[in-house]
Amino acid sequence: KSGIARYFVEWVFGSLALSNGWLRFPGENMSITVSNDVRLLDSSTLDLGGDGLVTNELGGAGYYFNLGLTNGPVLRCGGNLLLTNSSALRVFAGATNVEGAAGALVSVTGQFAVVGNSWVSPVSHGTNGGSVEFEVGALTVASDSGFMADRLGFLGGLPKDAARNYWGYGPG
């Protein structure tokens, strides 16, 4: 029910549904095109991008970041994108060096619905600041769901004693 798909440049699907699982697509220059609907159901998580795991100073849970990647992921959905029942979409941006360029792209032709205690987490590049761009036909976000980028901006720097790192506190 869970897995990691690596080492591809482009995947094309008619539809994509994930229920009660975790699927991660890490890698550079990765593009996923879904001609119809993408559905994340029942506590599912879809991670796009990310090549390194950063944890807190105590070794606790952390996040994947595109620390070395220059080209972040692209998800193109020709239908609707639905997150429901405590599901999550996490998109990890790559570095950018061009003004106005996105570090990752999520494009949804139809309705992008985030409902039922579900969350979208756009993660900016940790050292470059490249961010995720969303292009959607229509957006619905329920009051118990949303977009959350807390602590998912710049990684921060080292204090003088270098014993602890500072987390990124950018606006996301």
C-alpha positions as protocol buffer text, in pm:
chain_id: "A"
residue {
  index: 1
  type: LYS
  ca { x: 0 y: 0 z: 0 }
}
residue {
  index: 2
  type: SER
  ca { x: 300 y: 229 z: 29 }
}
residue {
  index: 3
  type: GLY
  ca { x: 610 y: 278 z: -177 }
}
residue {
  index: 4
  type: ILE
  ca { x: 869 y: 491 z: -350 }
}
residue {
  index: 5
  type: ALA
  ca { x: 892 y: 526 z: -728 }
}
residue {
  index: 6
  type: ARG
  ca { x: 1237 y: 641 z: -842 }
}
residue {
  index: 7
  type: TYR
  ca { x: 1448 y: 696 z: -1151 }
}
residue {
  index: 8
  type: PHE
  ca { x: 1196 y: 806 z: -1409 }
}
residue {
  index: 9
  type: VAL
  ca { x: 1147 y: 1128 z: -1597 }
}
residue {
  index: 10
  type: GLU
  ca { x: 784 y: 1108 z: -1700 }
}
residue {
  index: 11
  type: TRP
  ca { x: 486 y: 892 z: -1608 }
}
residue {
  index: 12
  type: VAL
  ca { x: 148 y: 922 z: -1776 }
}
residue {
  index: 13
  type: PHE
  ca { x: -167 y: 781 z: -1614 }
}
residue {
  index: 14
  type: GLY
  ca { x: -534 y: 777 z: -1713 }
}
residue {
  index: 15
  type: SER
  ca { x: -624 y: 826 z: -1346 }
}
residue {
  index: 16
  type: LEU
  ca { x: -452 y: 797 z: -1009 }
}
residue {
  index: 17
  type: ALA
  ca { x: -620 y: 689 z: -684 }
}
residue {
  index: 18
  type: LEU
  ca { x: -447 y: 623 z: -355 }
}
residue {
  index: 19
  type: SER
  ca { x: -636 y: 490 z: -53 }
}
residue {
  index: 20
  type: ASN
  ca { x: -483 y: 438 z: 292 }
}
residue {
  index: 21
  type: GLY
  ca { x: -125 y: 444 z: 163 }
}
residue {
  index: 22
  type: TRP
  ca { x: 182 y: 654 z: 101 }
}
residue {
  index: 23
  type: LEU
  ca { x: 342 y: 704 z: -240 }
}
residue {
  index: 24
  type: ARG
  ca { x: 657 y: 907 z: -290 }
}
residue {
  index: 25
  type: PHE
  ca { x: 801 y: 1022 z: -624 }
}
residue {
  index: 26
  type: PRO
  ca { x: 1148 y: 1165 z: -551 }
}
residue {
  index: 27
  type: GLY
  ca { x: 1387 y: 1281 z: -816 }
}
residue {
  index: 28
  type: GLU
  ca { x: 1492 y: 1553 z: -1052 }
}
residue {
  index: 29
  type: ASN
  ca { x: 1310 y: 1649 z: -1374 }
}
residue {
  index: 30
  type: MET
  ca { x: 1013 y: 1433 z: -1270 }
}
residue {
  index: 31
  type: SER
  ca { x: 681 y: 1487 z: -1447 }
}
residue {
  index: 32
  type: ILE
  ca { x: 353 y: 1308 z: -1377 }
}
residue {
  index: 33
  type: THR
  ca { x: 61 y: 1362 z: -1613 }
}
residue {
  index: 34
  type: VAL
  ca { x: -284 y: 1228 z: -1524 }
}
residue {
  index: 35
  type: SER
  ca { x: -540 y: 1278 z: -1800 }
}
residue {
  index: 36
  type: ASN
  ca { x: -841 y: 1237 z: -1568 }
}
residue {
  index: 37
  type: ASP
  ca { x: -882 y: 1255 z: -1187 }
}
residue {
  index: 38
  type: VAL
  ca { x: -633 y: 1223 z: -902 }
}
residue {
  index: 39
  type: ARG
  ca { x: -793 y: 1104 z: -576 }
}
residue {
  index: 40
  type: LEU
  ca { x: -618 y: 1080 z: -239 }
}
residue {
  index: 41
  type: LEU
  ca { x: -849 y: 902 z: 4 }
}
residue {
  index: 42
  type: ASP
  ca { x: -852 y: 762 z: 358 }
}
residue {
  index: 43
  type: SER
  ca { x: -531 y: 892 z: 519 }
}
residue {
  index: 44
  type: SER
  ca { x: -323 y: 872 z: 202 }
}
residue {
  index: 45
  type: THR
  ca { x: -10 y: 1076 z: 137 }
}
residue {
  index: 46
  type: LEU
  ca { x: 138 y: 1165 z: -200 }
}
residue {
  index: 47
  type: ASP
  ca { x: 489 y: 1314 z: -190 }
}
residue {
  index: 48
  type: LEU
  ca { x: 633 y: 1476 z: -502 }
}
residue {
  index: 49
  type: GLY
  ca { x: 1006 y: 1553 z: -507 }
}
residue {
  index: 50
  type: GLY
  ca { x: 1251 y: 1561 z: -220 }
}
residue {
  index: 51
  type: ASP
  ca { x: 1597 y: 1409 z: -213 }
}
residue {
  index: 52
  type: GLY
  ca { x: 1707 y: 1445 z: 149 }
}
residue {
  index: 53
  type: LEU
  ca { x: 1550 y: 1395 z: 489 }
}
residue {
  index: 54
  type: VAL
  ca { x: 1598 y: 1671 z: 744 }
}
residue {
  index: 55
  type: THR
  ca { x: 1500 y: 1591 z: 1102 }
}
residue {
  index: 56
  type: ASN
  ca { x: 1488 y: 1802 z: 1413 }
}
residue {
  index: 57
  type: GLU
  ca { x: 1793 y: 1820 z: 1639 }
}
residue {
  index: 58
  type: LEU
  ca { x: 1665 y: 1533 z: 1853 }
}
residue {
  index: 59
  type: GLY
  ca { x: 1634 y: 1301 z: 1554 }
}
residue {
  index: 60
  type: GLY
  ca { x: 1257 y: 1324 z: 1549 }
}
residue {
  index: 61
  type: ALA
  ca { x: 1025 y: 1325 z: 1250 }
}
residue {
  index: 62
  type: GLY
  ca { x: 1137 y: 1543 z: 965 }
}
residue {
  index: 63
  type: TYR
  ca { x: 1067 y: 1643 z: 607 }
}
residue {
  index: 64
  type: TYR
  ca { x: 1221 y: 1563 z: 272 }
}
residue {
  index: 65
  type: PHE
  ca { x: 1375 y: 1856 z: 89 }
}
residue {
  index: 66
  type: ASN
  ca { x: 1519 y: 1908 z: -258 }
}
residue {
  index: 67
  type: LEU
  ca { x: 1859 y: 2009 z: -123 }
}
residue {
  index: 68
  type: GLY
  ca { x: 2055 y: 1929 z: -437 }
}
residue {
  index: 69
  type: LEU
  ca { x: 1794 y: 1923 z: -709 }
}
residue {
  index: 70
  type: THR
  ca { x: 1770 y: 2202 z: -962 }
}
residue {
  index: 71
  type: ASN
  ca { x: 1441 y: 2098 z: -1122 }
}
residue {
  index: 72
  type: GLY
  ca { x: 1148 y: 2020 z: -899 }
}
residue {
  index: 73
  type: PRO
  ca { x: 848 y: 1798 z: -975 }
}
residue {
  index: 74
  type: VAL
  ca { x: 556 y: 1869 z: -1208 }
}
residue {
  index: 75
  type: LEU
  ca { x: 206 y: 1724 z: -1159 }
}
residue {
  index: 76
  type: ARG
  ca { x: -46 y: 1789 z: -1435 }
}
residue {
  index: 77
  type: CYS
  ca { x: -402 y: 1673 z: -1367 }
}
residue {
  index: 78
  type: GLY
  ca { x: -642 y: 1696 z: -1663 }
}
residue {
  index: 79
  type: GLY
  ca { x: -948 y: 1635 z: -1443 }
}
residue {
  index: 80
  type: ASN
  ca { x: -1013 y: 1698 z: -1074 }
}
residue {
  index: 81
  type: LEU
  ca { x: -776 y: 1659 z: -778 }
}
residue {
  index: 82
  type: LEU
  ca { x: -943 y: 1547 z: -455 }
}
residue {
  index: 83
  type: LEU
  ca { x: -790 y: 1512 z: -108 }
}
residue {
  index: 84
  type: THR
  ca { x: -1030 y: 1376 z: 154 }
}
residue {
  index: 85
  type: ASN
  ca { x: -1048 y: 1181 z: 481 }
}
residue {
  index: 86
  type: SER
  ca { x: -719 y: 1301 z: 637 }
}
residue {
  index: 87
  type: SER
  ca { x: -509 y: 1278 z: 322 }
}
residue {
  index: 88
  type: ALA
  ca { x: -203 y: 1486 z: 234 }
}
residue {
  index: 89
  type: LEU
  ca { x: -23 y: 1619 z: -72 }
}
residue {
  index: 90
  type: ARG
  ca { x: 336 y: 1732 z: -8 }
}
residue {
  index: 91
  type: VAL
  ca { x: 527 y: 1898 z: -292 }
}
residue {
  index: 92
  type: PHE
  ca { x: 900 y: 1968 z: -253 }
}
residue {
  index: 93
  type: ALA
  ca { x: 1033 y: 2247 z: -475 }
}
residue {
  index: 94
  type: GLY
  ca { x: 1369 y: 2245 z: -648 }
}
residue {
  index: 95
  type: ALA
  ca { x: 1608 y: 2539 z: -671 }
}
residue {
  index: 96
  type: THR
  ca { x: 1543 y: 2824 z: -912 }
}
residue {
  index: 97
  type: ASN
  ca { x: 1779 y: 3086 z: -1049 }
}
residue {
  index: 98
  type: VAL
  ca { x: 1533 y: 3268 z: -1274 }
}
residue {
  index: 99
  type: GLU
  ca { x: 1315 y: 3545 z: -1135 }
}
residue {
  index: 100
  type: GLY
  ca { x: 950 y: 3439 z: -1129 }
}
residue {
  index: 101
  type: ALA
  ca { x: 1029 y: 3072 z: -1200 }
}
residue {
  index: 102
  type: ALA
  ca { x: 866 y: 2806 z: -986 }
}
residue {
  index: 103
  type: GLY
  ca { x: 1059 y: 2531 z: -810 }
}
residue {
  index: 104
  type: ALA
  ca { x: 768 y: 2288 z: -868 }
}
residue {
  index: 105
  type: LEU
  ca { x: 429 y: 2294 z: -1041 }
}
residue {
  index: 106
  type: VAL
  ca { x: 87 y: 2146 z: -960 }
}
residue {
  index: 107
  type: SER
  ca { x: -157 y: 2211 z: -1244 }
}
residue {
  index: 108
  type: VAL
  ca { x: -523 y: 2105 z: -1217 }
}
residue {
  index: 109
  type: THR
  ca { x: -758 y: 2169 z: -1510 }
}
residue {
  index: 110
  type: GLY
  ca { x: -1075 y: 2108 z: -1309 }
}
residue {
  index: 111
  type: GLN
  ca { x: -1163 y: 2131 z: -940 }
}
residue {
  index: 112
  type: PHE
  ca { x: -893 y: 2108 z: -672 }
}
residue {
  index: 113
  type: ALA
  ca { x: -1079 y: 2007 z: -352 }
}
residue {
  index: 114
  type: VAL
  ca { x: -910 y: 1981 z: -11 }
}
residue {
  index: 115
  type: VAL
  ca { x: -1170 y: 1851 z: 235 }
}
residue {
  index: 116
  type: GLY
  ca { x: -1222 y: 1615 z: 530 }
}
residue {
  index: 117
  type: ASN
  ca { x: -923 y: 1720 z: 745 }
}
residue {
  index: 118
  type: SER
  ca { x: -678 y: 1699 z: 454 }
}
residue {
  index: 119
  type: TRP
  ca { x: -373 y: 1916 z: 397 }
}
residue {
  index: 120
  type: VAL
  ca { x: -151 y: 2040 z: 116 }
}
residue {
  index: 121
  type: SER
  ca { x: 208 y: 2122 z: 215 }
}
residue {
  index: 122
  type: PRO
  ca { x: 413 y: 2316 z: -39 }
}
residue {
  index: 123
  type: VAL
  ca { x: 780 y: 2293 z: 67 }
}
residue {
  index: 124
  type: SER
  ca { x: 1017 y: 2562 z: -57 }
}
residue {
  index: 125
  type: HIS
  ca { x: 1375 y: 2476 z: -149 }
}
residue {
  index: 126
  type: GLY
  ca { x: 1573 y: 2485 z: 174 }
}
residue {
  index: 127
  type: THR
  ca { x: 1864 y: 2701 z: 61 }
}
residue {
  index: 128
  type: ASN
  ca { x: 1745 y: 2868 z: -260 }
}
residue {
  index: 129
  type: GLY
  ca { x: 1383 y: 2956 z: -178 }
}
residue {
  index: 130
  type: GLY
  ca { x: 1231 y: 2809 z: -496 }
}
residue {
  index: 131
  type: SER
  ca { x: 861 y: 2757 z: -424 }
}
residue {
  index: 132
  type: VAL
  ca { x: 566 y: 2554 z: -551 }
}
residue {
  index: 133
  type: GLU
  ca { x: 329 y: 2709 z: -805 }
}
residue {
  index: 134
  type: PHE
  ca { x: -36 y: 2600 z: -818 }
}
residue {
  index: 135
  type: GLU
  ca { x: -250 y: 2648 z: -1130 }
}
residue {
  index: 136
  type: VAL
  ca { x: -611 y: 2539 z: -1075 }
}
residue {
  index: 137
  type: GLY
  ca { x: -941 y: 2574 z: -1260 }
}
residue {
  index: 138
  type: ALA
  ca { x: -1134 y: 2602 z: -931 }
}
residue {
  index: 139
  type: LEU
  ca { x: -1037 y: 2559 z: -567 }
}
residue {
  index: 140
  type: THR
  ca { x: -1242 y: 2435 z: -271 }
}
residue {
  index: 141
  type: VAL
  ca { x: -1091 y: 2423 z: 77 }
}
residue {
  index: 142
  type: ALA
  ca { x: -1305 y: 2302 z: 369 }
}
residue {
  index: 143
  type: SER
  ca { x: -1281 y: 2475 z: 708 }
}
residue {
  index: 144
  type: ASP
  ca { x: -1110 y: 2167 z: 861 }
}
residue {
  index: 145
  type: SER
  ca { x: -850 y: 2143 z: 582 }
}
residue {
  index: 146
  type: GLY
  ca { x: -606 y: 2368 z: 402 }
}
residue {
  index: 147
  type: PHE
  ca { x: -262 y: 2461 z: 281 }
}
residue {
  index: 148
  type: MET
  ca { x: 7 y: 2451 z: 547 }
}
residue {
  index: 149
  type: ALA
  ca { x: 366 y: 2562 z: 494 }
}
residue {
  index: 150
  type: ASP
  ca { x: 469 y: 2630 z: 855 }
}
residue {
  index: 151
  type: ARG
  ca { x: 842 y: 2568 z: 897 }
}
residue {
  index: 152
  type: LEU
  ca { x: 871 y: 2459 z: 533 }
}
residue {
  index: 153
  type: GLY
  ca { x: 1068 y: 2757 z: 400 }
}
residue {
  index: 154
  type: PHE
  ca { x: 1440 y: 2826 z: 424 }
}
residue {
  index: 155
  type: LEU
  ca { x: 1627 y: 2584 z: 650 }
}
residue {
  index: 156
  type: GLY
  ca { x: 1800 y: 2864 z: 840 }
}
residue {
  index: 157
  type: GLY
  ca { x: 2157 y: 2889 z: 954 }
}
residue {
  index: 158
  type: LEU
  ca { x: 2381 y: 2766 z: 1231 }
}
residue {
  index: 159
  type: PRO
  ca { x: 2421 y: 2947 z: 1563 }
}
residue {
  index: 160
  type: LYS
  ca { x: 2769 y: 3041 z: 1682 }
}
residue {
  index: 161
  type: ASP
  ca { x: 2810 y: 2717 z: 1878 }
}
residue {
  index: 162
  type: ALA
  ca { x: 2695 y: 2508 z: 1574 }
}
residue {
  index: 163
  type: ALA
  ca { x: 2540 y: 2257 z: 1817 }
}
residue {
  index: 164
  type: ARG
  ca { x: 2186 y: 2314 z: 1690 }
}
residue {
  index: 165
  type: ASN
  ca { x: 2039 y: 2424 z: 1362 }
}
residue {
  index: 166
  type: TYR
  ca { x: 1771 y: 2685 z: 1319 }
}
residue {
  index: 167
  type: TRP
  ca { x: 1457 y: 2578 z: 1137 }
}
residue {
  index: 168
  type: GLY
  ca { x: 1334 y: 2787 z: 846 }
}
residue {
  index: 169
  type: TYR
  ca { x: 1065 y: 3026 z: 959 }
}
residue {
  index: 170
  type: GLY
  ca { x: 985 y: 3191 z: 625 }
}
residue {
  index: 171
  type: PRO
  ca { x: 625 y: 3270 z: 537 }
}
residue {
  index: 172
  type: GLY
  ca { x: 613 y: 2959 z: 316 }
}
